[in-house]
Amino acid sequence: MDFFPVIENPYFDVMLRSVAVYFFMIIALRIFGKKELSQLNTADIILILLISNSVQNAMVGSNTSLTSGIIAASALFVINLIFKRVMLKSNFIKSLVQDKPEILIHDGIIDFKTLARLGISSEELEEAVREHGVDHYRDVRLAMFEIDGNISVISGNDNLKQSHHKRKVHKTLGNLNN
């Protein structure tokens, strides 16, 4: 059963289907969290491959021509460009799609409730702190879980050089449902 009525122009149909799949993916990523956007592990790569395969037919239907594929890809690029511009101009739309940054460590104190809510293990946080050149979380002035899924770290030690490397947190198979 399709949500779309029968459309006489098969290419317009492909365009509408592609836009619908795009917005479905935006909503799905919002529901499952920004952590899914960060560093990918094997399970995440498999998930992306399977999702792309599963939605392909939803976008092009029975029309598997080269033209149909190019129209579907073009529709995705155009809707992505439009959606990004709308997000830049509308704080309401941006707030619907993006989470706010979260404080993980403040003045050496870890916020375990926030870690648990975000599905970040203390080991992942400690690894991110070390990757920023800080030996211990007590030396961290501020650690933030950014909107793109990265953890940024600012130390309180003036002798430590701050790295520009951002640690991307990933989910394991055991906590995919968080």
XYZ file of N, CA, C and O in Angstrom:
712
model
N 0.843 -1.174 0.000
C 0.000 0.000 0.000
C 0.890 1.239 0.000
O 1.779 1.392 0.816
N 0.678 2.134 -0.935
C 1.455 3.352 -1.051
C 0.699 4.528 -0.467
O -0.522 4.587 -0.502
N 1.456 5.490 0.064
C 0.862 6.718 0.570
C 0.554 7.679 -0.567
O -0.266 8.556 -0.436
N 1.291 7.532 -1.657
C 1.126 8.448 -2.781
C 0.088 7.922 -3.752
O 0.057 6.737 -4.054
N -0.737 8.798 -4.270
C -1.675 8.374 -5.321
C -0.887 8.063 -6.587
O 0.273 8.435 -6.723
N -1.495 7.380 -7.503
C -0.835 7.065 -8.763
C -0.568 8.374 -9.500
O -1.474 9.179 -9.719
N 0.692 8.580 -9.834
C 1.085 9.802 -10.516
C 1.479 9.427 -11.936
O 2.240 8.484 -12.152
N 0.955 10.164 -12.894
C 1.167 9.850 -14.306
C 2.624 9.991 -14.724
O 3.111 9.239 -15.534
N 3.327 10.973 -14.181
C 4.715 11.197 -14.549
C 5.614 10.351 -13.640
O 5.740 10.639 -12.456
N 6.271 9.315 -14.177
C 7.066 8.431 -13.328
C 8.257 9.134 -12.682
O 8.679 8.765 -11.590
N 8.795 10.154 -13.319
C 9.948 10.854 -12.753
C 9.541 11.781 -11.613
O 10.266 11.921 -10.636
N 8.382 12.380 -11.717
C 7.855 13.173 -10.617
C 7.554 12.261 -9.423
O 7.790 12.633 -8.272
N 7.058 11.076 -9.707
C 6.806 10.071 -8.670
C 8.096 9.723 -7.938
O 8.126 9.661 -6.714
N 9.180 9.508 -8.686
C 10.485 9.192 -8.087
C 10.942 10.357 -7.212
O 11.453 10.152 -6.102
N 10.752 11.583 -7.693
C 11.153 12.752 -6.928
C 10.382 12.840 -5.612
O 10.960 13.048 -4.539
N 9.075 12.662 -5.650
C 8.264 12.713 -4.431
C 8.643 11.602 -3.451
O 8.733 11.826 -2.244
N 8.858 10.413 -3.969
C 9.247 9.287 -3.109
C 10.602 9.555 -2.441
O 10.781 9.268 -1.261
N 11.536 10.103 -3.191
C 12.865 10.392 -2.643
C 12.794 11.427 -1.530
O 13.453 11.288 -0.494
N 12.002 12.453 -1.724
C 11.835 13.484 -0.695
C 11.182 12.882 0.552
O 11.588 13.182 1.683
N 10.213 12.015 0.369
C 9.563 11.359 1.515
C 10.558 10.504 2.292
O 10.584 10.530 3.531
N 11.408 9.765 1.589
C 12.416 8.935 2.259
C 13.424 9.822 2.995
O 13.844 9.516 4.113
N 13.792 10.939 2.402
C 14.720 11.873 3.040
C 14.168 12.320 4.390
O 14.858 12.273 5.410
N 12.912 12.765 4.409
C 12.334 13.240 5.664
C 12.137 12.101 6.668
O 12.276 12.304 7.872
N 11.856 10.908 6.175
C 11.800 9.756 7.081
C 13.147 9.560 7.770
O 13.218 9.331 8.977
N 14.239 9.647 7.012
C 15.575 9.452 7.579
C 15.927 10.568 8.570
O 16.547 10.303 9.595
N 15.524 11.800 8.282
C 15.741 12.908 9.229
C 15.047 12.597 10.551
O 15.625 12.731 11.629
N 13.810 12.173 10.484
C 13.034 11.850 11.687
C 13.651 10.654 12.421
O 13.799 10.673 13.640
N 14.049 9.632 11.673
C 14.649 8.437 12.294
C 15.944 8.791 13.018
O 16.172 8.333 14.148
N 16.783 9.613 12.403
C 18.030 10.000 13.063
C 17.755 10.864 14.287
O 18.475 10.781 15.285
N 16.722 11.661 14.257
C 16.370 12.482 15.423
C 15.901 11.593 16.578
O 16.257 11.802 17.722
N 15.125 10.578 16.244
C 14.619 9.669 17.271
C 15.741 8.840 17.880
O 15.807 8.660 19.092
N 16.637 8.338 17.034
C 17.692 7.459 17.525
C 18.913 8.204 18.025
O 19.814 7.596 18.581
N 18.981 9.516 17.857
C 19.994 10.329 18.507
C 21.201 10.664 17.668
O 21.518 10.010 16.695
N 21.872 11.731 18.123
C 23.030 12.236 17.411
C 24.234 11.312 17.540
O 25.168 11.413 16.772
N 24.198 10.427 18.499
C 25.311 9.508 18.662
C 25.462 8.627 17.422
O 26.538 8.167 17.104
N 24.368 8.403 16.705
C 24.417 7.605 15.479
C 25.183 8.305 14.368
O 25.584 7.670 13.407
N 25.384 9.605 14.492
C 26.073 10.353 13.446
C 27.581 10.377 13.634
O 28.308 10.814 12.767
N 28.037 9.942 14.772
C 29.457 10.012 15.049
C 30.192 8.826 14.452
O 29.688 8.166 13.561
N 31.380 8.542 14.942
C 32.239 7.505 14.379
C 31.482 6.198 14.210
O 30.796 5.734 15.107
N 31.631 5.601 13.051
C 30.881 4.399 12.730
C 31.682 3.149 13.073
O 32.856 3.047 12.759
N 31.020 2.190 13.701
C 31.636 0.888 13.900
C 31.046 -0.071 12.864
O 30.240 0.321 12.020
N 31.432 -1.312 12.910
C 30.998 -2.288 11.909
C 29.481 -2.399 11.837
O 28.903 -2.420 10.747
N 28.830 -2.467 12.980
C 27.370 -2.593 12.997
C 26.704 -1.373 12.363
O 25.699 -1.503 11.651
N 27.265 -0.180 12.594
C 26.702 1.037 12.011
C 26.836 1.041 10.489
O 25.924 1.466 9.782
N 27.973 0.595 9.987
C 28.181 0.537 8.538
C 27.207 -0.451 7.898
O 26.591 -0.166 6.868
N 27.043 -1.605 8.533
C 26.083 -2.595 8.026
C 24.681 -2.006 8.032
O 23.929 -2.148 7.065
N 24.326 -1.306 9.102
C 23.007 -0.673 9.191
C 22.798 0.324 8.052
O 21.753 0.321 7.395
N 23.781 1.161 7.792
C 23.657 2.152 6.718
C 23.498 1.471 5.365
O 22.657 1.872 4.553
N 24.280 0.425 5.121
C 24.162 -0.297 3.850
C 22.786 -0.937 3.699
O 22.176 -0.877 2.627
N 22.290 -1.533 4.755
C 20.980 -2.176 4.687
C 19.853 -1.157 4.541
O 18.892 -1.395 3.802
N 19.974 -0.037 5.217
C 18.952 1.008 5.081
C 18.936 1.538 3.657
O 17.879 1.690 3.058
N 20.117 1.798 3.105
C 20.145 2.325 1.733
C 19.547 1.335 0.747
O 18.833 1.720 -0.181
N 19.804 0.066 0.970
C 19.223 -0.957 0.085
C 17.706 -1.060 0.282
O 16.960 -1.227 -0.671
N 17.259 -0.923 1.518
C 15.827 -1.088 1.782
C 15.000 0.091 1.286
O 13.847 -0.087 0.914
N 15.560 1.287 1.260
C 14.781 2.443 0.819
C 14.924 2.728 -0.682
O 14.186 3.550 -1.216
N 15.837 2.053 -1.336
C 16.022 2.284 -2.772
C 14.729 2.037 -3.542
O 14.293 2.877 -4.327
N 14.112 0.912 -3.308
C 12.868 0.609 -4.020
C 11.745 1.560 -3.631
O 10.876 1.861 -4.445
N 11.768 2.025 -2.385
C 10.753 2.985 -1.965
C 10.894 4.298 -2.730
O 9.913 4.987 -2.979
N 12.123 4.624 -3.134
C 12.341 5.873 -3.866
C 12.057 5.736 -5.354
O 11.415 6.593 -5.941
N 12.528 4.668 -5.975
C 12.402 4.564 -7.432
C 11.274 3.650 -7.873
O 10.927 3.628 -9.048
N 10.707 2.900 -6.949
C 9.619 1.988 -7.310
C 10.094 0.963 -8.326
O 11.201 0.450 -8.231
N 9.286 0.696 -9.298
C 9.660 -0.299 -10.312
C 10.499 0.317 -11.429
O 11.008 -0.396 -12.283
N 10.686 1.626 -11.408
C 11.454 2.319 -12.440
C 12.933 2.324 -12.053
O 13.396 3.200 -11.344
N 13.681 1.357 -12.522
C 15.091 1.225 -12.157
C 16.019 1.749 -13.250
O 17.170 1.347 -13.330
N 15.533 2.658 -14.061
C 16.351 3.202 -15.144
C 17.423 4.139 -14.584
O 17.342 4.610 -13.450
N 18.417 4.414 -15.417
C 19.474 5.351 -15.040
C 18.877 6.732 -14.757
O 19.232 7.373 -13.766
N 17.967 7.143 -15.592
C 17.324 8.446 -15.407
C 16.618 8.513 -14.060
O 16.720 9.514 -13.339
N 15.934 7.468 -13.698
C 15.231 7.423 -12.417
C 16.215 7.527 -11.257
O 15.967 8.245 -10.287
N 17.333 6.817 -11.337
C 18.357 6.888 -10.288
C 18.954 8.274 -10.164
O 19.177 8.779 -9.057
N 19.213 8.921 -11.299
C 19.770 10.272 -11.279
C 18.751 11.265 -10.722
O 19.101 12.157 -9.941
N 17.493 11.089 -11.062
C 16.441 11.973 -10.525
C 16.322 11.786 -9.011
O 16.201 12.762 -8.265
N 16.375 10.545 -8.547
C 16.291 10.288 -7.100
C 17.469 10.942 -6.380
O 17.286 11.624 -5.359
N 18.681 10.759 -6.898
C 19.865 11.358 -6.275
C 19.790 12.879 -6.315
O 20.095 13.553 -5.323
N 19.357 13.428 -7.446
C 19.232 14.886 -7.574
C 18.208 15.426 -6.580
O 18.434 16.468 -5.947
N 17.088 14.736 -6.454
C 16.063 15.169 -5.502
C 16.620 15.179 -4.082
O 16.345 16.103 -3.301
N 17.427 14.180 -3.734
C 18.022 14.121 -2.397
C 18.998 15.279 -2.176
O 19.005 15.903 -1.108
N 19.834 15.572 -3.183
C 20.765 16.696 -3.054
C 20.017 18.018 -2.901
O 20.352 18.842 -2.054
N 18.995 18.216 -3.709
C 18.244 19.471 -3.675
C 17.494 19.616 -2.350
O 17.540 20.679 -1.713
N 16.814 18.579 -1.911
C 16.056 18.687 -0.662
C 17.006 18.873 0.522
O 16.696 19.597 1.469
N 18.182 18.264 0.464
C 19.173 18.445 1.523
C 19.654 19.895 1.566
O 19.750 20.497 2.645
N 19.925 20.479 0.405
C 20.347 21.879 0.333
C 19.253 22.794 0.874
O 19.516 23.687 1.700
N 18.035 22.576 0.456
C 16.905 23.395 0.918
C 16.712 23.237 2.422
O 16.542 24.214 3.154
N 16.768 22.006 2.904
C 16.539 21.744 4.321
C 17.615 22.402 5.182
O 17.318 22.972 6.238
N 18.872 22.358 4.741
C 19.946 23.008 5.501
C 19.739 24.515 5.557
O 19.964 25.135 6.589
N 19.298 25.098 4.463
C 19.051 26.545 4.449
C 17.871 26.909 5.350
O 17.907 27.924 6.037
N 16.851 26.081 5.356
C 15.707 26.324 6.237
C 16.154 26.226 7.693
O 15.754 27.041 8.529
N 16.996 25.242 8.007
C 17.490 25.093 9.381
C 18.322 26.305 9.804
O 18.281 26.710 10.972
N 19.083 26.892 8.878
C 19.878 28.074 9.213
C 19.000 29.267 9.552
O 19.356 30.093 10.380
N 17.845 29.347 8.921
C 16.967 30.501 9.109
C 15.901 30.282 10.174
O 15.344 31.251 10.681
N 15.614 29.045 10.526
C 14.536 28.766 11.466
C 15.063 28.027 12.696
O 15.417 26.848 12.629
N 15.086 28.724 13.813
C 15.510 28.087 15.060
C 14.537 26.993 15.481
O 14.933 26.011 16.108
N 13.274 27.158 15.139
C 12.279 26.146 15.491
C 12.570 24.828 14.775
O 12.604 23.765 15.399
N 12.805 24.883 13.466
C 13.124 23.661 12.696
C 14.441 23.075 13.186
O 14.566 21.866 13.365
N 15.438 23.930 13.434
C 16.730 23.456 13.933
C 16.562 22.731 15.259
O 17.152 21.679 15.479
N 15.724 23.264 16.140
C 15.525 22.618 17.447
C 14.789 21.287 17.317
O 14.963 20.396 18.150
N 13.948 21.160 16.292
C 13.270 19.883 16.062
C 14.246 18.801 15.594
O 14.093 17.633 15.933
N 15.235 19.203 14.821
C 16.144 18.241 14.198
C 17.397 18.001 15.034
O 17.866 16.880 15.138
N 17.940 19.058 15.638
C 19.206 18.935 16.353
C 19.013 19.048 17.857
O 18.224 19.865 18.329
N 19.783 18.238 18.569
C 19.832 18.373 20.022
C 20.749 19.528 20.390
O 21.491 20.047 19.565
N 20.720 19.902 21.632
C 21.635 20.912 22.153
C 22.907 20.209 22.630
O 22.883 19.033 22.977
N 24.028 20.927 22.674
C 25.238 20.337 23.273
C 24.974 20.001 24.739
O 24.160 20.653 25.391
N 25.653 18.977 25.222
C 25.455 18.524 26.606
C 26.784 18.591 27.361
O 27.824 18.196 26.828
N 26.739 19.049 28.602
C 27.937 19.084 29.445
C 28.141 17.703 30.059
O 27.243 17.159 30.699
N 29.332 17.133 29.838
C 29.670 15.822 30.391
C 30.557 15.940 31.621
O 30.423 15.164 32.565
N 31.498 16.883 31.572
C 32.377 17.145 32.718
C 32.440 18.653 32.909
O 32.634 19.398 31.943
N 32.280 19.088 34.152
C 32.431 20.511 34.468
C 33.313 20.634 35.694
O 32.990 20.077 36.751
N 34.434 21.313 35.531
C 35.419 21.498 36.608
C 35.800 20.173 37.263
O 35.814 20.053 38.492
N 36.067 19.166 36.438
C 36.542 17.877 36.932
C 35.477 16.957 37.478
O 35.780 15.872 37.981
N 34.222 17.344 37.389
C 33.118 16.534 37.925
C 32.308 15.975 36.756
O 31.786 16.725 35.932
N 32.234 14.655 36.707
C 31.505 13.977 35.632
C 30.015 13.983 35.947
O 29.610 13.692 37.072
N 29.216 14.277 34.937
C 27.754 14.222 35.068
C 27.302 12.833 34.606
O 27.041 12.607 33.428
N 27.215 11.898 35.541
C 26.887 10.518 35.211
C 25.456 10.352 34.703
O 25.185 9.469 33.899
N 24.539 11.206 35.162
C 23.161 11.127 34.673
C 23.102 11.446 33.180
O 22.404 10.778 32.423
N 23.826 12.470 32.770
C 23.860 12.836 31.351
C 24.529 11.731 30.534
O 24.046 11.376 29.452
N 25.630 11.182 31.048
C 26.300 10.070 30.352
C 25.332 8.911 30.134
O 25.242 8.358 29.032
N 24.599 8.555 31.176
C 23.661 7.434 31.080
C 22.543 7.736 30.088
O 22.182 6.889 29.266
N 22.016 8.948 30.143
C 20.927 9.323 29.232
C 21.385 9.296 27.778
O 20.641 8.910 26.888
N 22.648 9.686 27.524
C 23.171 9.723 26.166
C 23.737 8.377 25.710
O 24.068 8.212 24.539
N 23.860 7.431 26.632
C 24.402 6.116 26.270
C 25.905 6.126 26.067
O 26.432 5.353 25.276
N 26.596 7.008 26.774
C 28.055 7.095 26.687
C 28.636 6.412 27.919
O 28.279 6.758 29.050
N 29.519 5.465 27.706
C 30.137 4.787 28.844
C 31.247 5.669 29.414
O 31.806 6.526 28.724
N 31.575 5.433 30.674
C 32.661 6.199 31.291
C 33.986 5.893 30.597
O 34.859 6.757 30.495
N 34.128 4.671 30.065
C 35.341 4.315 29.333
C 35.470 5.137 28.046
O 36.562 5.587 27.689
N 34.356 5.339 27.343
C 34.380 6.169 26.131
C 34.748 7.608 26.469
O 35.513 8.248 25.752
N 34.210 8.122 27.568
C 34.521 9.483 27.989
C 35.997 9.605 28.363
O 36.672 10.552 27.957
N 36.502 8.635 29.128
C 37.913 8.659 29.519
C 38.825 8.590 28.297
O 39.849 9.271 28.242
N 38.457 7.788 27.308
C 39.238 7.691 26.077
C 39.256 9.042 25.352
O 40.299 9.488 24.870
N 38.110 9.707 25.282
C 38.041 11.018 24.634
C 38.912 12.029 25.364
O 39.612 12.832 24.732
N 38.911 11.981 26.683
C 39.729 12.895 27.484
C 41.205 12.648 27.187
O 41.967 13.596 26.939
N 41.620 11.386 27.159
C 43.024 11.058 26.861
C 43.413 11.480 25.449
O 44.523 11.955 25.227
N 42.509 11.310 24.495
C 42.809 11.693 23.114
C 42.986 13.197 22.968
O 43.577 13.654 21.997
N 42.492 13.947 23.913
C 42.690 15.397 23.913
C 43.925 15.785 24.718
O 44.138 16.975 24.978
N 44.717 14.801 25.131
C 45.966 15.076 25.824
C 45.825 15.319 27.309
O 46.739 15.848 27.939
N 44.717 14.941 27.887
C 44.482 15.146 29.313
C 44.520 13.778 29.984
O 43.860 12.847 29.537
N 45.331 13.669 31.044
C 45.525 12.378 31.693
C 44.323 11.906 32.500
O 44.020 10.723 32.535
N 43.641 12.812 33.144
C 42.573 12.409 34.061
C 41.413 13.386 33.969
O 41.615 14.586 33.766
N 40.216 12.875 34.167
C 39.018 13.721 34.062
C 39.009 14.863 35.068
O 38.399 15.895 34.855
N 39.707 14.696 36.198
C 39.759 15.769 37.199
C 40.462 17.010 36.657
O 40.281 18.105 37.174
N 41.278 16.828 35.600
C 41.991 17.951 34.982
C 41.180 18.635 33.887
O 41.662 19.571 33.248
N 39.955 18.171 33.676
C 39.111 18.732 32.620
C 38.267 19.861 33.189
O 37.563 19.687 34.177
N 38.388 21.018 32.548
C 37.547 22.149 32.947
C 36.145 21.980 32.367
O 35.152 22.222 33.035
N 36.082 21.527 31.085
C 34.797 21.354 30.435
C 34.911 20.297 29.343
O 35.826 20.342 28.529
N 33.991 19.345 29.345
C 33.872 18.369 28.259
C 32.425 18.413 27.790
O 31.503 18.320 28.595
N 32.254 18.581 26.479
C 30.919 18.736 25.910
C 30.653 17.651 24.877
O 31.537 17.303 24.092
N 29.436 17.131 24.896
C 28.961 16.259 23.824
C 28.296 17.186 22.825
O 27.236 17.746 23.091
N 28.956 17.382 21.684
C 28.518 18.371 20.705
C 27.344 17.854 19.880
O 27.037 16.666 19.884
N 26.709 18.749 19.123
C 25.521 18.380 18.355
C 25.820 17.389 17.241
O 24.925 16.717 16.754
N 27.093 17.284 16.839
C 27.454 16.345 15.781
C 27.920 14.992 16.320
O 28.349 14.138 15.566
N 27.846 14.790 17.640
C 28.232 13.519 18.233
C 29.671 13.457 18.708
O 30.113 12.434 19.220
N 30.424 14.535 18.537
C 31.800 14.590 19.016
C 31.845 15.008 20.475
O 30.927 15.665 20.966
N 32.951 14.648 21.130
C 33.200 15.129 22.480
C 34.359 16.114 22.391
O 35.437 15.756 21.921
N 34.126 17.357 22.819
C 35.204 18.338 22.875
C 35.623 18.495 24.332
O 34.802 18.384 25.242
N 36.933 18.723 24.531
C 37.493 18.756 25.881
C 38.360 19.999 26.034
O 39.192 20.293 25.177
N 38.162 20.712 27.140
C 39.004 21.852 27.506
C 39.583 21.542 28.877
O 38.836 21.293 29.828
N 40.919 21.541 28.964
C 41.542 21.232 30.246
C 41.746 22.498 31.044
O 41.710 23.605 30.510
N 41.989 22.328 32.318
C 42.272 23.464 33.192
C 43.756 23.679 33.348
O 44.186 24.602 34.012
N 44.572 22.845 32.705
C 46.020 22.918 32.844
C 46.593 23.746 31.695
O 46.481 23.380 30.540
N 47.221 24.863 32.019
C 47.791 25.732 30.989
C 48.998 25.102 30.298
O 49.379 25.520 29.213
N 49.619 24.103 30.937
C 50.791 23.454 30.343
C 50.428 22.462 29.253
O 51.273 22.091 28.452
N 49.186 21.995 29.240
C 48.766 21.026 28.231
C 48.336 21.750 26.969
O 47.619 22.746 27.013
N 48.796 21.240 25.857
C 48.378 21.803 24.576
C 47.060 21.148 24.188
O 46.952 19.928 24.166
N 46.081 21.956 23.875
C 44.772 21.429 23.484
C 44.858 20.913 22.055
O 45.356 21.599 21.178
N 44.376 19.709 21.853
C 44.362 19.155 20.496
C 43.093 19.584 19.792
O 42.110 19.964 20.414
N 43.122 19.527 18.488
C 41.927 19.835 17.708
C 41.213 18.564 17.311
O 40.219 18.600 16.622
N 41.746 17.434 17.755
C 41.127 16.145 17.443
C 39.870 15.998 18.276
O 39.865 16.258 19.464
N 38.818 15.577 17.639
C 37.571 15.340 18.359
C 37.311 13.850 18.395
O 37.383 13.174 17.385
N 36.989 13.358 19.540
C 36.663 11.945 19.712
C 35.216 11.751 19.349
O 34.333 12.407 19.874
N 34.977 10.853 18.443
C 33.603 10.530 18.086
C 33.214 9.250 18.816
O 33.905 8.251 18.744
N 32.116 9.316 19.510
C 31.626 8.189 20.295
C 30.798 7.298 19.376
O 30.088 7.767 18.506
N 30.894 5.997 19.572
C 30.088 5.082 18.763
C 29.362 4.112 19.666
O 29.753 3.875 20.789
N 28.285 3.574 19.141
C 27.497 2.593 19.870
C 28.005 1.198 19.543
O 28.422 0.931 18.434
N 27.910 0.347 20.509
C 28.211 -1.057 20.269
C 26.913 -1.806 20.061
O 25.839 -1.278 20.297
N 27.014 -3.051 19.631
C 25.811 -3.831 19.420
C 24.974 -3.940 20.674
O 23.757 -3.993 20.635
N 25.627 -3.928 21.832
C 24.917 -4.100 23.095
C 24.052 -2.914 23.478
O 23.121 -3.051 24.236
N 24.373 -1.705 22.970
C 23.578 -0.559 23.384
C 22.975 0.185 22.198
O 22.761 1.388 22.268
N 22.661 -0.502 21.118
C 22.050 0.135 19.958
C 20.660 0.680 20.239
O 20.194 1.572 19.565
N 19.981 0.157 21.238
C 18.616 0.600 21.503
C 18.549 1.808 22.418
O 17.486 2.226 22.788
N 19.670 2.398 22.792
C 19.675 3.602 23.638
C 19.386 4.835 22.839
O 19.735 4.997 21.758
